[in-house]
Amino acid sequence: MTFKELGLADFLLKAVAKKGYTEPSPIQVKAIPLILERKDVLASAQTGTGKTAGFTLPMLQILARGEQRRKKPVRALIMTPTRELAAQILVNVKEYSEFTDIRSTVVFGGVNANPQIRTLRNGVDILVATPGRLLDLHGQGVFSLNSVEIFVLDEADRMLDMGFARDLNKIMDLLPTRRQNLLFSATFSKEIRKLANKTLHNPVSIEVAPENSTAEMIVQKAFRVDKPKKTELIIKMISEGNWKQVLVFTRTKHGANKLTKKMIAKNISAAAIHGNKSQGARTKALAGFKKGDIRILVATDIAARGLDIPLLPHVINFELPNIPADYVHRIGRTGRAGASGEAISLVSIDEVEYLRDIEKLLGQKMKMEIMEGFEPTETEADIVKKKPNNHRRNPRSGGSSNKRKFHRGSGGGRRS
Ligand code: AMP
């Protein structure tokens, strides 16, 4: 299958060739013709599958049609949960629209709004946005959403995890009822299906990988290790493997900072990326990591969401996520676009239960390995003794019964 056979116009074929894509990815093969037919689409696809081009290319083709388009305000709205993802989508939109005069911009919080307002006032065809800033600027009357023809909800599962459900409802109320809707999500919970029912009209469902499964190209390994020995083990793995580009996940911002400091103390260049870092610091860390100046990027789940890092060879879960779907998202950072990758999890005794939840979601067991010199000795009792308020199995700590509440609250805990 070629991009031309999918029905894309020459100005898009030129842009795709310039990007060096030789053939469309599976999601593109499925999504592009449907979108061109103006169907609503419900797509199950993770980052790394080429889904951005999958919705952007046909969107550009649709928007390029039509005579009076210059007079109209925002004609396509792409909602994404995080700033980084929004910024990356805009980069892609600009690349794919190089050979048209379609105008696009991005708005997200954490940076000065004035340049965003100026660009919007000049009029744009495609607006990429995170929910908070979008509502804020719309409330100031900077732009109208009355003429939106195509509405894209990207990473819908993460939107809900981050507590954006109410904002999304408000945004949808601002859109005209007659519009084309495209919803992308890596996982499909009951809540996502509910959101899809509300948003989409007679959607066609497409899927590129089995639901909630991990890409086959990813080799997954789990090491049992005592919590206090994790830092030593990760440094040994990175040093002995001479790994150059490693994305490491921690559960907390504090944990990310602590680990980054320890890496730097061992002369391993590292940077942390999480919600307490300024937008400038995050952009700088990501750029340094992509260029190879920074070997280790330590990230929390939210901050890492949607990062476009092609061909990432190693992802390490320094701590396992307590939401199993987050594991799927995390390891989706490796083995991208046909390249193989390795996802390693360091599992302390208190995380064994998280691992079981993950295995249940994946429908597969993971083999637990033990590194020589790092044989675990901790018992569950040791952990409970040390951290009575943090332990998930301690009923008084509110552990397991609270685990989803934290993530689905009204937006406090997980905004990046
Ligand atoms: P996405 O899933 O949209 O985040 O895309 C993941 C990566 O795949 C990005 O770096 C894209 O530039 C790249 N990509 C998208 N489509 C193709 C394609 N047809 N061939 C090769 N790479 C692609």
JSON list of N, CA, C and O in Angstrom, two decimals, residues 246-248 256-257 259-261 263-264 268-274 277 281-282 284-286 288-289 293-299:
[
{"chain": "A", "resi": 246, "resn": "VAL", "atom": "N", "xyz": [18.25, 6.35, 27.62]},
{"chain": "A", "resi": 246, "resn": "VAL", "atom": "CA", "xyz": [17.37, 5.54, 28.46]},
{"chain": "A", "resi": 246, "resn": "VAL", "atom": "C", "xyz": [16.28, 6.42, 29.07]},
{"chain": "A", "resi": 246, "resn": "VAL", "atom": "O", "xyz": [16.57, 7.47, 29.64]},
{"chain": "A", "resi": 247, "resn": "LEU", "atom": "N", "xyz": [15.06, 5.98, 28.93]},
{"chain": "A", "resi": 247, "resn": "LEU", "atom": "CA", "xyz": [13.96, 6.67, 29.60]},
{"chain": "A", "resi": 247, "resn": "LEU", "atom": "C", "xyz": [13.60, 5.89, 30.85]},
{"chain": "A", "resi": 247, "resn": "LEU", "atom": "O", "xyz": [13.34, 4.68, 30.78]},
{"chain": "A", "resi": 248, "resn": "VAL", "atom": "N", "xyz": [13.67, 6.56, 31.99]},
{"chain": "A", "resi": 248, "resn": "VAL", "atom": "CA", "xyz": [13.41, 5.89, 33.27]},
{"chain": "A", "resi": 248, "resn": "VAL", "atom": "C", "xyz": [12.13, 6.46, 33.88]},
{"chain": "A", "resi": 248, "resn": "VAL", "atom": "O", "xyz": [11.96, 7.69, 33.90]},
{"chain": "A", "resi": 256, "resn": "ALA", "atom": "N", "xyz": [11.78, 11.15, 41.01]},
{"chain": "A", "resi": 256, "resn": "ALA", "atom": "CA", "xyz": [12.49, 11.48, 39.76]},
{"chain": "A", "resi": 256, "resn": "ALA", "atom": "C", "xyz": [13.68, 12.38, 40.05]},
{"chain": "A", "resi": 256, "resn": "ALA", "atom": "O", "xyz": [14.79, 12.16, 39.55]},
{"chain": "A", "resi": 257, "resn": "ASN", "atom": "N", "xyz": [13.45, 13.39, 40.89]},
{"chain": "A", "resi": 257, "resn": "ASN", "atom": "CA", "xyz": [14.55, 14.31, 41.24]},
{"chain": "A", "resi": 257, "resn": "ASN", "atom": "C", "xyz": [15.68, 13.59, 41.95]},
{"chain": "A", "resi": 257, "resn": "ASN", "atom": "O", "xyz": [16.86, 13.79, 41.66]},
{"chain": "A", "resi": 259, "resn": "LEU", "atom": "N", "xyz": [16.52, 10.40, 41.98]},
{"chain": "A", "resi": 259, "resn": "LEU", "atom": "CA", "xyz": [17.27, 9.47, 41.12]},
{"chain": "A", "resi": 259, "resn": "LEU", "atom": "C", "xyz": [18.18, 10.24, 40.16]},
{"chain": "A", "resi": 259, "resn": "LEU", "atom": "O", "xyz": [19.33, 9.85, 39.93]},
{"chain": "A", "resi": 260, "resn": "THR", "atom": "N", "xyz": [17.67, 11.33, 39.62]},
{"chain": "A", "resi": 260, "resn": "THR", "atom": "CA", "xyz": [18.48, 12.15, 38.69]},
{"chain": "A", "resi": 260, "resn": "THR", "atom": "C", "xyz": [19.75, 12.63, 39.39]},
{"chain": "A", "resi": 260, "resn": "THR", "atom": "O", "xyz": [20.84, 12.53, 38.83]},
{"chain": "A", "resi": 261, "resn": "LYS", "atom": "N", "xyz": [19.60, 13.11, 40.61]},
{"chain": "A", "resi": 261, "resn": "LYS", "atom": "CA", "xyz": [20.77, 13.60, 41.36]},
{"chain": "A", "resi": 261, "resn": "LYS", "atom": "C", "xyz": [21.79, 12.49, 41.55]},
{"chain": "A", "resi": 261, "resn": "LYS", "atom": "O", "xyz": [22.99, 12.69, 41.41]},
{"chain": "A", "resi": 263, "resn": "MET", "atom": "N", "xyz": [22.27, 9.84, 39.73]},
{"chain": "A", "resi": 263, "resn": "MET", "atom": "CA", "xyz": [22.90, 9.51, 38.44]},
{"chain": "A", "resi": 263, "resn": "MET", "atom": "C", "xyz": [24.01, 10.53, 38.15]},
{"chain": "A", "resi": 263, "resn": "MET", "atom": "O", "xyz": [25.11, 10.17, 37.76]},
{"chain": "A", "resi": 264, "resn": "ILE", "atom": "N", "xyz": [23.66, 11.80, 38.33]},
{"chain": "A", "resi": 264, "resn": "ILE", "atom": "CA", "xyz": [24.63, 12.86, 38.03]},
{"chain": "A", "resi": 264, "resn": "ILE", "atom": "C", "xyz": [25.86, 12.69, 38.93]},
{"chain": "A", "resi": 264, "resn": "ILE", "atom": "O", "xyz": [26.99, 12.85, 38.49]},
{"chain": "A", "resi": 268, "resn": "ILE", "atom": "N", "xyz": [26.75, 10.22, 35.29]},
{"chain": "A", "resi": 268, "resn": "ILE", "atom": "CA", "xyz": [25.87, 9.83, 34.18]},
{"chain": "A", "resi": 268, "resn": "ILE", "atom": "C", "xyz": [24.96, 11.04, 33.92]},
{"chain": "A", "resi": 268, "resn": "ILE", "atom": "O", "xyz": [24.25, 11.48, 34.83]},
{"chain": "A", "resi": 269, "resn": "SER", "atom": "N", "xyz": [25.02, 11.58, 32.70]},
{"chain": "A", "resi": 269, "resn": "SER", "atom": "CA", "xyz": [24.22, 12.78, 32.44]},
{"chain": "A", "resi": 269, "resn": "SER", "atom": "C", "xyz": [22.74, 12.42, 32.47]},
{"chain": "A", "resi": 269, "resn": "SER", "atom": "O", "xyz": [22.30, 11.48, 31.82]},
{"chain": "A", "resi": 270, "resn": "ALA", "atom": "N", "xyz": [21.99, 13.17, 33.27]},
{"chain": "A", "resi": 270, "resn": "ALA", "atom": "CA", "xyz": [20.57, 12.84, 33.46]},
{"chain": "A", "resi": 270, "resn": "ALA", "atom": "C", "xyz": [19.77, 14.11, 33.70]},
{"chain": "A", "resi": 270, "resn": "ALA", "atom": "O", "xyz": [20.31, 15.12, 34.16]},
{"chain": "A", "resi": 271, "resn": "ALA", "atom": "N", "xyz": [18.50, 14.06, 33.37]},
{"chain": "A", "resi": 271, "resn": "ALA", "atom": "CA", "xyz": [17.60, 15.17, 33.67]},
{"chain": "A", "resi": 271, "resn": "ALA", "atom": "C", "xyz": [16.23, 14.61, 34.03]},
{"chain": "A", "resi": 271, "resn": "ALA", "atom": "O", "xyz": [15.85, 13.54, 33.56]},
{"chain": "A", "resi": 272, "resn": "ALA", "atom": "N", "xyz": [15.54, 15.35, 34.90]},
{"chain": "A", "resi": 272, "resn": "ALA", "atom": "CA", "xyz": [14.20, 14.91, 35.31]},
{"chain": "A", "resi": 272, "resn": "ALA", "atom": "C", "xyz": [13.15, 15.73, 34.56]},
{"chain": "A", "resi": 272, "resn": "ALA", "atom": "O", "xyz": [13.37, 16.90, 34.24]},
{"chain": "A", "resi": 273, "resn": "ILE", "atom": "N", "xyz": [12.05, 15.09, 34.27]},
{"chain": "A", "resi": 273, "resn": "ILE", "atom": "CA", "xyz": [10.96, 15.79, 33.55]},
{"chain": "A", "resi": 273, "resn": "ILE", "atom": "C", "xyz": [9.66, 15.43, 34.26]},
{"chain": "A", "resi": 273, "resn": "ILE", "atom": "O", "xyz": [9.27, 14.28, 34.33]},
{"chain": "A", "resi": 274, "resn": "HIS", "atom": "N", "xyz": [9.06, 16.43, 34.90]},
{"chain": "A", "resi": 274, "resn": "HIS", "atom": "CA", "xyz": [7.80, 16.18, 35.61]},
{"chain": "A", "resi": 274, "resn": "HIS", "atom": "C", "xyz": [7.04, 17.50, 35.77]},
{"chain": "A", "resi": 274, "resn": "HIS", "atom": "O", "xyz": [7.53, 18.56, 35.37]},
{"chain": "A", "resi": 277, "resn": "LYS", "atom": "N", "xyz": [8.40, 20.94, 36.94]},
{"chain": "A", "resi": 277, "resn": "LYS", "atom": "CA", "xyz": [9.43, 21.63, 36.15]},
{"chain": "A", "resi": 277, "resn": "LYS", "atom": "C", "xyz": [8.75, 22.64, 35.24]},
{"chain": "A", "resi": 277, "resn": "LYS", "atom": "O", "xyz": [7.67, 22.38, 34.71]},
{"chain": "A", "resi": 281, "resn": "ALA", "atom": "N", "xyz": [12.20, 24.24, 31.18]},
{"chain": "A", "resi": 281, "resn": "ALA", "atom": "CA", "xyz": [13.11, 23.19, 31.66]},
{"chain": "A", "resi": 281, "resn": "ALA", "atom": "C", "xyz": [12.77, 21.86, 31.01]},
{"chain": "A", "resi": 281, "resn": "ALA", "atom": "O", "xyz": [13.66, 21.08, 30.65]},
{"chain": "A", "resi": 282, "resn": "ARG", "atom": "N", "xyz": [11.47, 21.61, 30.84]},
{"chain": "A", "resi": 282, "resn": "ARG", "atom": "CA", "xyz": [11.07, 20.33, 30.24]},
{"chain": "A", "resi": 282, "resn": "ARG", "atom": "C", "xyz": [11.49, 20.25, 28.78]},
{"chain": "A", "resi": 282, "resn": "ARG", "atom": "O", "xyz": [12.00, 19.24, 28.32]},
{"chain": "A", "resi": 284, "resn": "LYS", "atom": "N", "xyz": [13.87, 21.85, 27.37]},
{"chain": "A", "resi": 284, "resn": "LYS", "atom": "CA", "xyz": [15.33, 21.79, 27.28]},
{"chain": "A", "resi": 284, "resn": "LYS", "atom": "C", "xyz": [15.82, 20.36, 27.56]},
{"chain": "A", "resi": 284, "resn": "LYS", "atom": "O", "xyz": [16.67, 19.83, 26.86]},
{"chain": "A", "resi": 285, "resn": "ALA", "atom": "N", "xyz": [15.23, 19.75, 28.59]},
{"chain": "A", "resi": 285, "resn": "ALA", "atom": "CA", "xyz": [15.64, 18.38, 28.94]},
{"chain": "A", "resi": 285, "resn": "ALA", "atom": "C", "xyz": [15.35, 17.42, 27.79]},
{"chain": "A", "resi": 285, "resn": "ALA", "atom": "O", "xyz": [16.19, 16.59, 27.43]},
{"chain": "A", "resi": 286, "resn": "LEU", "atom": "N", "xyz": [14.17, 17.57, 27.20]},
{"chain": "A", "resi": 286, "resn": "LEU", "atom": "CA", "xyz": [13.79, 16.67, 26.10]},
{"chain": "A", "resi": 286, "resn": "LEU", "atom": "C", "xyz": [14.70, 16.87, 24.89]},
{"chain": "A", "resi": 286, "resn": "LEU", "atom": "O", "xyz": [15.15, 15.90, 24.27]},
{"chain": "A", "resi": 288, "resn": "GLY", "atom": "N", "xyz": [17.77, 18.00, 24.91]},
{"chain": "A", "resi": 288, "resn": "GLY", "atom": "CA", "xyz": [19.09, 17.46, 25.25]},
{"chain": "A", "resi": 288, "resn": "GLY", "atom": "C", "xyz": [19.12, 15.94, 25.14]},
{"chain": "A", "resi": 288, "resn": "GLY", "atom": "O", "xyz": [20.09, 15.34, 24.67]},
{"chain": "A", "resi": 289, "resn": "PHE", "atom": "N", "xyz": [18.04, 15.34, 25.55]},
{"chain": "A", "resi": 289, "resn": "PHE", "atom": "CA", "xyz": [17.93, 13.87, 25.50]},
{"chain": "A", "resi": 289, "resn": "PHE", "atom": "C", "xyz": [17.89, 13.39, 24.04]},
{"chain": "A", "resi": 289, "resn": "PHE", "atom": "O", "xyz": [18.56, 12.44, 23.66]},
{"chain": "A", "resi": 293, "resn": "ASP", "atom": "N", "xyz": [22.87, 14.67, 24.34]},
{"chain": "A", "resi": 293, "resn": "ASP", "atom": "CA", "xyz": [23.66, 15.32, 25.40]},
{"chain": "A", "resi": 293, "resn": "ASP", "atom": "C", "xyz": [23.29, 14.77, 26.76]},
{"chain": "A", "resi": 293, "resn": "ASP", "atom": "O", "xyz": [24.09, 14.77, 27.69]},
{"chain": "A", "resi": 294, "resn": "ILE", "atom": "N", "xyz": [22.04, 14.34, 26.89]},
{"chain": "A", "resi": 294, "resn": "ILE", "atom": "CA", "xyz": [21.58, 13.77, 28.15]},
{"chain": "A", "resi": 294, "resn": "ILE", "atom": "C", "xyz": [21.29, 12.29, 27.91]},
{"chain": "A", "resi": 294, "resn": "ILE", "atom": "O", "xyz": [20.51, 11.95, 27.02]},
{"chain": "A", "resi": 295, "resn": "ARG", "atom": "N", "xyz": [21.93, 11.44, 28.71]},
{"chain": "A", "resi": 295, "resn": "ARG", "atom": "CA", "xyz": [21.77, 9.99, 28.49]},
{"chain": "A", "resi": 295, "resn": "ARG", "atom": "C", "xyz": [20.49, 9.46, 29.10]},
{"chain": "A", "resi": 295, "resn": "ARG", "atom": "O", "xyz": [19.84, 8.59, 28.56]},
{"chain": "A", "resi": 296, "resn": "ILE", "atom": "N", "xyz": [20.17, 9.99, 30.27]},
{"chain": "A", "resi": 296, "resn": "ILE", "atom": "CA", "xyz": [19.05, 9.43, 31.01]},
{"chain": "A", "resi": 296, "resn": "ILE", "atom": "C", "xyz": [17.98, 10.49, 31.24]},
{"chain": "A", "resi": 296, "resn": "ILE", "atom": "O", "xyz": [18.25, 11.56, 31.81]},
{"chain": "A", "resi": 297, "resn": "LEU", "atom": "N", "xyz": [16.78, 10.21, 30.82]},
{"chain": "A", "resi": 297, "resn": "LEU", "atom": "CA", "xyz": [15.65, 11.09, 31.11]},
{"chain": "A", "resi": 297, "resn": "LEU", "atom": "C", "xyz": [14.79, 10.38, 32.14]},
{"chain": "A", "resi": 297, "resn": "LEU", "atom": "O", "xyz": [14.31, 9.27, 31.89]},
{"chain": "A", "resi": 298, "resn": "VAL", "atom": "N", "xyz": [14.64, 11.00, 33.30]},
{"chain": "A", "resi": 298, "resn": "VAL", "atom": "CA", "xyz": [13.83, 10.39, 34.35]},
{"chain": "A", "resi": 298, "resn": "VAL", "atom": "C", "xyz": [12.48, 11.10, 34.38]},
{"chain": "A", "resi": 298, "resn": "VAL", "atom": "O", "xyz": [12.42, 12.32, 34.53]},
{"chain": "A", "resi": 299, "resn": "ALA", "atom": "N", "xyz": [11.42, 10.34, 34.20]},
{"chain": "A", "resi": 299, "resn": "ALA", "atom": "CA", "xyz": [10.12, 10.98, 33.99]},
{"chain": "A", "resi": 299, "resn": "ALA", "atom": "C", "xyz": [9.03, 10.36, 34.85]},
{"chain": "A", "resi": 299, "resn": "ALA", "atom": "O", "xyz": [9.09, 9.19, 35.21]}
]
